[in-house]
XYZ file of C-alpha atoms in Angstrom:
495
model
C -28.397 -26.330 28.420
C -26.345 -26.586 24.703
C -23.432 -24.805 23.273
C -24.913 -22.692 19.697
C -23.539 -23.709 16.058
C -20.959 -22.268 14.347
C -20.867 -18.571 14.413
C -21.349 -16.355 10.981
C -17.867 -15.163 10.239
C -18.955 -12.196 10.180
C -20.005 -12.145 14.098
C -17.915 -9.944 16.159
C -15.549 -11.179 18.349
C -16.536 -9.746 21.596
C -20.108 -11.741 20.989
C -17.882 -15.168 20.880
C -15.868 -14.589 23.840
C -19.482 -13.737 25.934
C -20.364 -16.760 27.683
C -23.914 -17.861 28.058
C -24.457 -16.352 31.692
C -22.439 -12.990 30.417
C -25.027 -12.267 27.338
C -28.853 -11.307 27.083
C -29.023 -13.350 23.694
C -27.999 -16.527 22.265
C -24.708 -17.020 20.453
C -26.707 -16.035 16.944
C -25.968 -19.142 15.245
C -25.692 -19.805 11.136
C -28.833 -19.335 9.514
C -28.355 -22.260 7.075
C -25.984 -24.119 9.489
C -26.228 -28.441 9.671
C -25.982 -28.624 13.031
C -28.447 -27.380 15.412
C -26.161 -26.637 18.632
C -24.491 -28.266 20.564
C -24.041 -31.055 22.876
C -22.698 -30.593 26.219
C -20.292 -33.594 26.514
C -18.978 -32.480 23.059
C -18.138 -29.103 25.034
C -16.633 -30.322 27.532
C -15.037 -32.642 25.273
C -13.527 -28.764 23.000
C -12.258 -27.300 25.924
C -9.832 -30.173 27.073
C -7.450 -32.094 25.157
C -5.255 -30.017 23.561
C -1.805 -29.118 24.615
C 0.596 -25.880 24.784
C 1.001 -23.917 21.970
C 2.535 -20.745 23.827
C 5.589 -19.878 21.983
C 8.538 -18.722 24.249
C 11.749 -18.745 21.832
C 10.454 -15.342 19.882
C 12.489 -12.861 19.756
C 11.372 -8.751 18.660
C 10.451 -7.605 15.423
C 13.068 -6.258 12.931
C 12.145 -2.751 13.279
C 11.527 -2.650 16.897
C 14.338 -0.410 16.920
C 12.900 2.189 14.547
C 9.443 2.239 15.674
C 10.202 2.560 18.473
C 11.671 5.631 17.699
C 9.521 6.987 15.850
C 6.866 6.420 19.119
C 9.067 8.567 21.154
C 9.126 11.402 17.617
C 5.062 10.888 18.328
C 5.546 11.449 21.919
C 7.517 14.473 22.511
C 5.532 16.559 19.455
C 2.248 16.632 21.389
C 3.082 16.123 25.064
C 0.447 15.663 27.996
C -2.069 14.121 25.310
C -3.584 11.004 24.772
C -3.199 9.655 21.453
C -4.986 6.733 19.964
C -3.913 5.605 16.736
C -6.321 2.097 15.260
C -5.650 -0.646 12.802
C -8.802 -0.962 11.807
C -11.569 -3.254 11.209
C -12.104 -5.961 8.389
C -14.315 -5.081 6.162
C -16.693 -7.044 3.879
C -16.080 -8.248 0.828
C -20.101 -9.908 0.804
C -22.430 -11.330 2.897
C -19.739 -13.382 5.562
C -17.039 -13.062 3.340
C -14.548 -10.291 4.264
C -11.207 -8.507 2.165
C -7.894 -8.893 3.492
C -7.248 -7.264 6.161
C -4.239 -4.487 6.322
C -3.308 -2.560 8.840
C -3.671 1.436 8.527
C -0.140 3.190 7.861
C 0.140 5.580 11.143
C -0.717 2.043 13.616
C 1.735 -0.765 11.231
C 4.675 2.250 11.018
C 4.411 2.863 14.555
C 3.811 -0.598 15.884
C 5.345 -3.171 13.249
C 2.046 -4.919 14.049
C -0.450 -5.656 11.585
C -3.530 -7.637 12.965
C -7.014 -6.428 12.424
C -8.842 -4.688 15.441
C -5.440 -3.633 17.350
C -5.299 -0.039 18.640
C -2.054 2.014 19.797
C -3.211 4.197 23.075
C 0.250 6.697 23.941
C -0.978 7.357 27.567
C 0.946 10.958 29.055
C 3.175 9.907 31.626
C 5.786 12.134 33.687
C 8.590 11.568 31.740
C 7.160 11.574 28.159
C 3.675 8.668 27.589
C 3.362 5.355 28.080
C 2.574 2.771 25.051
C -0.148 0.184 25.449
C -0.964 -1.583 22.349
C -4.310 -2.668 22.506
C -5.421 -6.784 20.628
C -7.706 -9.653 20.738
C -6.129 -11.869 22.648
C -5.772 -15.773 21.588
C -9.626 -17.498 21.813
C -11.376 -18.277 24.546
C -10.987 -22.373 24.679
C -13.435 -22.320 28.190
C -16.170 -20.797 26.325
C -15.616 -22.405 22.698
C -14.748 -19.233 20.344
C -11.571 -20.720 19.133
C -13.915 -23.182 17.093
C -17.550 -21.725 17.157
C -17.094 -18.166 16.131
C -16.365 -17.839 12.661
C -12.948 -15.920 13.639
C -12.033 -18.413 15.669
C -8.492 -19.832 16.149
C -9.453 -22.881 14.023
C -11.249 -20.999 11.471
C -8.545 -17.575 10.535
C -5.467 -19.174 11.643
C -3.800 -18.049 15.180
C -3.039 -15.191 16.884
C -0.816 -14.472 19.303
C -1.110 -14.275 22.944
C -0.849 -11.209 24.605
C 2.851 -12.297 25.851
C 4.167 -13.575 22.481
C 2.872 -9.753 21.031
C 4.464 -7.962 24.192
C 7.794 -9.934 23.375
C 7.814 -9.446 19.622
C 6.898 -5.204 19.501
C 8.665 -4.518 22.766
C 5.622 -2.778 23.924
C 2.576 -3.856 26.865
C -0.015 -5.990 25.502
C -3.996 -5.234 26.970
C -7.312 -7.102 25.708
C -8.029 -4.685 23.267
C -12.491 -5.685 23.919
C -11.934 -2.991 27.304
C -10.918 -0.567 25.439
C -13.437 1.487 24.558
C -14.901 1.129 27.965
C -11.445 2.606 29.160
C -11.861 5.190 26.570
C -14.932 6.847 27.246
C -13.351 7.543 31.197
C -10.347 9.134 29.302
C -9.691 12.711 31.165
C -7.738 15.388 29.052
C -6.529 16.523 25.937
C -7.642 12.991 22.943
C -6.305 13.095 19.920
C -7.358 9.727 17.166
C -6.293 8.865 13.645
C -9.614 8.650 12.586
C -11.624 6.823 9.469
C -10.752 3.132 10.505
C -12.283 2.309 13.866
C -15.839 3.392 14.086
C -16.528 1.888 17.476
C -12.988 3.683 18.990
C -14.066 6.893 17.933
C -17.761 6.842 19.046
C -16.052 5.803 22.575
C -14.347 9.440 22.246
C -17.061 11.287 20.100
C -17.211 13.900 22.884
C -12.944 13.683 24.053
C -11.935 15.017 20.404
C -12.552 17.044 17.370
C -11.992 17.260 13.383
C -9.440 20.294 13.936
C -7.131 18.379 16.242
C -7.279 14.958 15.371
C -6.252 16.306 12.034
C -2.428 17.831 13.256
C -2.112 14.015 14.361
C -2.689 12.894 11.790
C -1.006 15.387 9.298
C 1.611 15.038 11.630
C 2.733 10.817 10.380
C 2.176 11.512 7.377
C 5.541 14.172 7.422
C 7.630 11.855 9.828
C 7.145 9.126 7.305
C 8.569 11.898 4.517
C 12.097 10.555 5.003
C 12.735 7.277 5.353
C 15.202 5.410 7.851
C 17.982 2.396 7.243
C 15.131 0.399 7.306
C 12.703 1.739 5.524
C 15.239 1.604 2.542
C 15.818 -2.317 3.415
C 12.297 -2.889 3.133
C 11.506 -0.625 -0.597
C 14.990 -1.686 -1.765
C 13.501 -5.712 -1.093
C 10.381 -4.700 -2.568
C 11.536 -3.592 -5.782
C 13.613 -6.409 -6.809
C 11.420 -8.585 -6.306
C 9.265 -6.295 -8.560
C 11.911 -6.546 -11.043
C 11.917 -10.273 -11.071
C 7.893 -9.505 -11.861
C 8.639 -7.723 -14.663
C 10.978 -10.542 -15.846
C 8.478 -12.710 -15.019
C 5.519 -11.290 -17.103
C 7.845 -10.627 -20.120
C 8.804 -14.487 -20.643
C 4.384 -15.516 -20.649
C 3.544 -12.198 -23.082
C 2.988 -15.579 -26.004
C 0.557 -16.205 -23.086
C -0.770 -13.572 -22.822
C -1.498 -13.138 -26.650
C -3.388 -16.121 -26.464
C -5.628 -14.461 -23.494
C -5.748 -11.519 -22.124
C -3.913 -8.722 -19.889
C -5.265 -10.496 -17.199
C -2.385 -13.241 -17.765
C -0.457 -10.504 -17.295
C -1.512 -9.323 -13.989
C -1.821 -12.641 -12.142
C 1.698 -13.899 -13.670
C 3.338 -10.983 -12.023
C 0.421 -11.740 -8.381
C 1.976 -15.133 -8.369
C 5.779 -13.328 -7.373
C 4.002 -10.603 -4.972
C 2.377 -13.311 -2.600
C 5.219 -15.469 -3.500
C 7.575 -13.005 -2.476
C 5.822 -10.565 -0.578
C 2.594 -9.621 1.139
C 0.437 -8.354 -1.841
C 0.835 -6.138 -4.646
C 1.134 -2.595 -3.299
C -1.640 -1.188 -5.542
C -3.628 -2.672 -8.294
C -1.282 -3.266 -11.316
C -1.786 -1.859 -14.801
C -1.351 -4.040 -17.350
C -2.683 -2.125 -20.231
C -1.664 -2.936 -23.986
C -3.378 -0.799 -26.730
C -4.872 2.151 -26.418
C -5.889 1.096 -22.242
C -2.246 2.305 -22.414
C -3.440 6.281 -22.505
C -6.193 5.450 -19.447
C -3.815 6.335 -16.789
C -5.032 4.058 -14.383
C -5.767 1.125 -16.145
C -7.008 -1.917 -14.148
C -9.563 -3.645 -15.502
C -6.816 -6.139 -17.350
C -9.528 -7.366 -19.732
C -8.375 -6.463 -22.800
C -6.477 -7.993 -25.641
C -2.003 -8.302 -25.963
C -1.568 -8.339 -29.569
C 1.200 -8.236 -30.828
C 2.546 -5.199 -32.576
C 1.515 -2.700 -29.775
C 2.844 -1.377 -26.625
C 2.529 -3.351 -22.927
C 2.059 -0.094 -20.510
C 2.613 -2.318 -17.152
C 2.754 -0.105 -14.074
C 2.819 -2.409 -10.728
C 5.023 -2.764 -6.938
C 5.784 -5.647 -4.783
C 4.449 -5.158 -0.966
C 6.334 -6.565 0.976
C 5.532 -8.076 4.517
C 6.189 -5.294 6.212
C 4.009 -2.927 3.769
C 6.588 -1.283 1.662
C 5.792 -0.906 -1.750
C 7.618 -0.351 -5.201
C 6.115 1.452 -7.902
C 7.639 0.861 -11.159
C 6.368 1.210 -14.882
C 7.880 0.278 -17.993
C 6.230 -0.196 -21.781
C 7.345 -2.954 -23.132
C 6.877 -3.832 -26.838
C 4.812 -7.324 -26.917
C 6.347 -8.287 -29.822
C 10.128 -7.336 -28.328
C 10.752 -4.211 -31.254
C 9.520 -1.321 -31.356
C 7.948 0.538 -34.314
C 9.633 3.360 -35.753
C 6.376 5.417 -34.154
C 7.269 4.201 -30.600
C 10.463 4.945 -30.243
C 10.259 8.319 -31.414
C 7.637 8.489 -28.588
C 9.481 5.710 -26.570
C 12.315 7.646 -26.572
C 10.990 11.223 -25.817
C 9.878 9.895 -22.078
C 12.762 8.783 -21.232
C 14.426 11.529 -22.229
C 12.053 13.491 -20.360
C 12.669 11.068 -16.982
C 16.351 11.023 -17.392
C 16.069 15.132 -17.088
C 13.574 14.603 -14.369
C 15.623 11.824 -12.706
C 18.596 14.375 -12.479
C 17.296 17.223 -11.156
C 16.632 14.863 -7.785
C 19.282 16.818 -5.998
C 19.302 16.853 -2.005
C 18.785 20.455 -1.359
C 16.927 20.890 -4.337
C 12.916 21.969 -4.983
C 10.933 18.842 -4.461
C 8.619 19.832 -8.151
C 11.866 20.383 -9.965
C 11.830 16.745 -10.813
C 8.418 17.666 -12.241
C 9.333 20.983 -13.908
C 13.235 19.330 -15.806
C 10.503 16.263 -17.041
C 7.407 18.356 -18.309
C 9.916 20.592 -20.272
C 11.971 17.751 -21.951
C 8.005 16.786 -22.709
C 6.666 20.128 -24.106
C 9.884 20.367 -26.488
C 9.350 17.602 -28.113
C 5.599 18.481 -28.885
C 6.320 21.711 -30.522
C 9.430 19.516 -32.884
C 6.799 17.190 -33.799
C 4.003 20.471 -34.391
C 1.100 18.936 -32.285
C 1.564 22.424 -30.459
C 2.666 25.582 -31.355
C 5.559 27.095 -29.591
C 7.183 28.785 -28.399
C 8.362 25.909 -25.543
C 8.341 28.886 -22.371
C 4.275 29.413 -23.807
C 2.888 26.272 -23.676
C 4.980 25.358 -19.893
C 2.967 28.581 -19.129
C -0.297 27.906 -20.186
C 0.277 23.878 -19.442
C -0.685 23.154 -23.231
C 1.387 19.766 -22.920
C -0.552 18.349 -20.469
C -3.608 17.102 -22.953
C -0.681 14.916 -23.648
C 1.398 14.386 -20.728
C -1.828 15.040 -17.808
C -0.181 13.692 -14.949
C 2.529 14.672 -12.115
C 5.514 13.876 -12.570
C 5.894 11.581 -9.644
C 5.110 11.266 -5.654
C 6.579 10.370 -2.103
C 6.597 6.402 -2.091
C 6.664 4.187 0.791
C 4.570 1.980 2.979
C 1.178 4.227 0.955
C 2.205 3.964 -3.157
C 1.342 7.700 -3.234
C 3.226 8.357 0.645
C 2.364 10.839 3.155
C -0.360 12.175 1.274
C -1.461 14.131 3.878
C 1.488 16.467 4.407
C 1.645 19.927 3.615
C 1.754 21.544 1.020
C 4.473 23.424 2.378
C 6.177 20.259 3.410
C 5.733 17.760 0.625
C 5.519 19.924 -3.450
C 6.290 23.265 -2.058
C 9.061 21.329 0.349
C 13.188 20.487 0.324
C 14.608 17.450 -1.217
C 16.307 15.399 1.908
C 18.873 12.119 2.261
C 16.622 9.470 2.967
C 13.969 10.482 0.544
C 12.322 7.942 -1.592
C 10.260 9.252 -4.686
C 8.851 7.477 -7.880
C 10.194 9.697 -11.399
C 7.379 8.591 -14.295
C 6.820 10.996 -17.261
C 4.407 10.044 -19.706
C 3.063 11.132 -23.073
C -0.688 9.693 -24.423
C -2.379 9.455 -27.464
C -5.328 8.709 -27.020
C -7.295 6.646 -29.721
C -10.063 9.697 -30.451
C -7.667 12.476 -30.135
C -8.051 14.268 -33.806
C -5.531 16.923 -32.951
C -2.830 14.880 -33.807
C -1.503 12.385 -36.942
C -2.875 8.816 -36.649
C 0.139 7.043 -36.696
C 0.312 8.509 -32.714
C -2.678 7.284 -31.277
C -3.282 4.744 -29.403
C -0.281 5.226 -27.973
C 1.165 5.479 -24.529
C 3.951 5.634 -23.176
C 5.455 5.897 -19.136
C 8.137 4.642 -17.198
C 8.513 5.301 -13.887
C 11.514 4.635 -11.806
C 11.761 4.845 -7.251
C 14.358 7.780 -6.939
C 16.152 7.281 -3.502
C 17.590 11.087 -2.329
C 21.109 10.751 -1.263
C 23.833 12.959 0.581
C 25.904 13.974 -2.703
C 22.959 12.881 -5.526
C 20.252 9.915 -5.849
C 20.544 6.406 -6.115
C 18.083 4.351 -8.526
C 16.374 1.406 -6.591
C 14.671 0.384 -10.269
C 17.869 0.024 -12.306
C 17.439 -3.008 -12.451
C 15.450 -3.079 -15.187
C 16.802 -1.239 -18.458
C 15.577 1.752 -19.640
C 16.844 3.007 -23.149
C 14.465 1.482 -25.947
C 17.882 -0.499 -27.295
C 17.918 -2.001 -23.807
C 14.839 -3.221 -23.099
C 14.690 -4.885 -26.895
C 17.907 -6.403 -25.531
C 16.935 -7.452 -22.384
C 12.937 -9.054 -23.814
C 14.574 -11.146 -26.850
C 16.970 -12.327 -23.671
C 14.232 -13.485 -21.165
C 12.488 -15.032 -24.333
C 15.703 -17.407 -25.256
């Protein structure tokens, strides 16, 4: 009997882990693999001669105390109910390659773990809940999974053992391959965070309801509205790296002019990968009229002297907290008269918005303050008929302002999105909340209602603002905002 050739990387770990006597079908071979099989001698050789690599000096992750407190709050909200929070699975990019994995926010928030296929289960207990983190154990060397499976250790790298994981995350760990059967046999009320793991959801299909599951998702979204000290520290790290990424971009604008917006995207991405996990969202590197497209992520246009560059980008930390910062920069380092006029108007609006971020204030106050300034400017410039109150009542300024003035920020760039309207948009600001303030003006290239000199100019300024006990703190104040400061900063970076 021989062991099959190396597996297609898209094969599941569970199939690879099953030995020949345990599966009805032979292990699937790569269709065009170069080896027809594995000899018995090679199979035996691969089983032995390996050093013990178990890690014995691990320490708990830095946020272990915070994740424990978050699980305790979750337990208190849903007493007597089984709670299931999956990390998610790998997603196919094409054929047998996958996208880089990013764990679900709910799972990472409660555990600190980021590995695919993980599932956190809170089982009801007399004093609350017993938490167990279900993970894939290390690749099996006995059945050859570690070198035959496309997801084995020699193909994609070492996973932590279950014992190591217990030390790291402070949660008892079990083999996730046994979880679906356990969940099928579960009794009593169950809730699951949907949309991440179809196999787990299928095992619970007769035990859960969409309404109850949505309540769980909403609670976990609202729990993130107020950040703890660890989270604030991570967001500051993300912002600090982002500031350095913006500096990197300014230093290479001449190379971007020689190529395209993609040089800017690649430059910022390098900083994100060196200092963090990734970018927190697709970088918007919009030069010229592309700045008028709110989410321009194609980044394939020209970068020309005399145009503006709208750079909206953020580094995501290794713990999955992201910055979200925007600056609008003159490619040649100097604003033209009309560019400065529009930029300064957006700056004034942002100043008003930031000033309105105060504990005890309404969430939407910063939006209303910024929109009022922009409406005043549009009336002053003769682009829309006043008075300002009429413009705001009818929303006429939105032709050129387009979007809301900010959003919550955290492990998602648009964090806490599932929170109830009454606790988010209609809610009250509290110390520990982090939000963006990002007004903008966008004059489309084909907008015949504005003078020609305005057309094709888009300006947005965005900063990440922490609500404090006595006001707010701009986490991204390491980047200049005033037009004259922008010009001086760019000149200093260009030498």
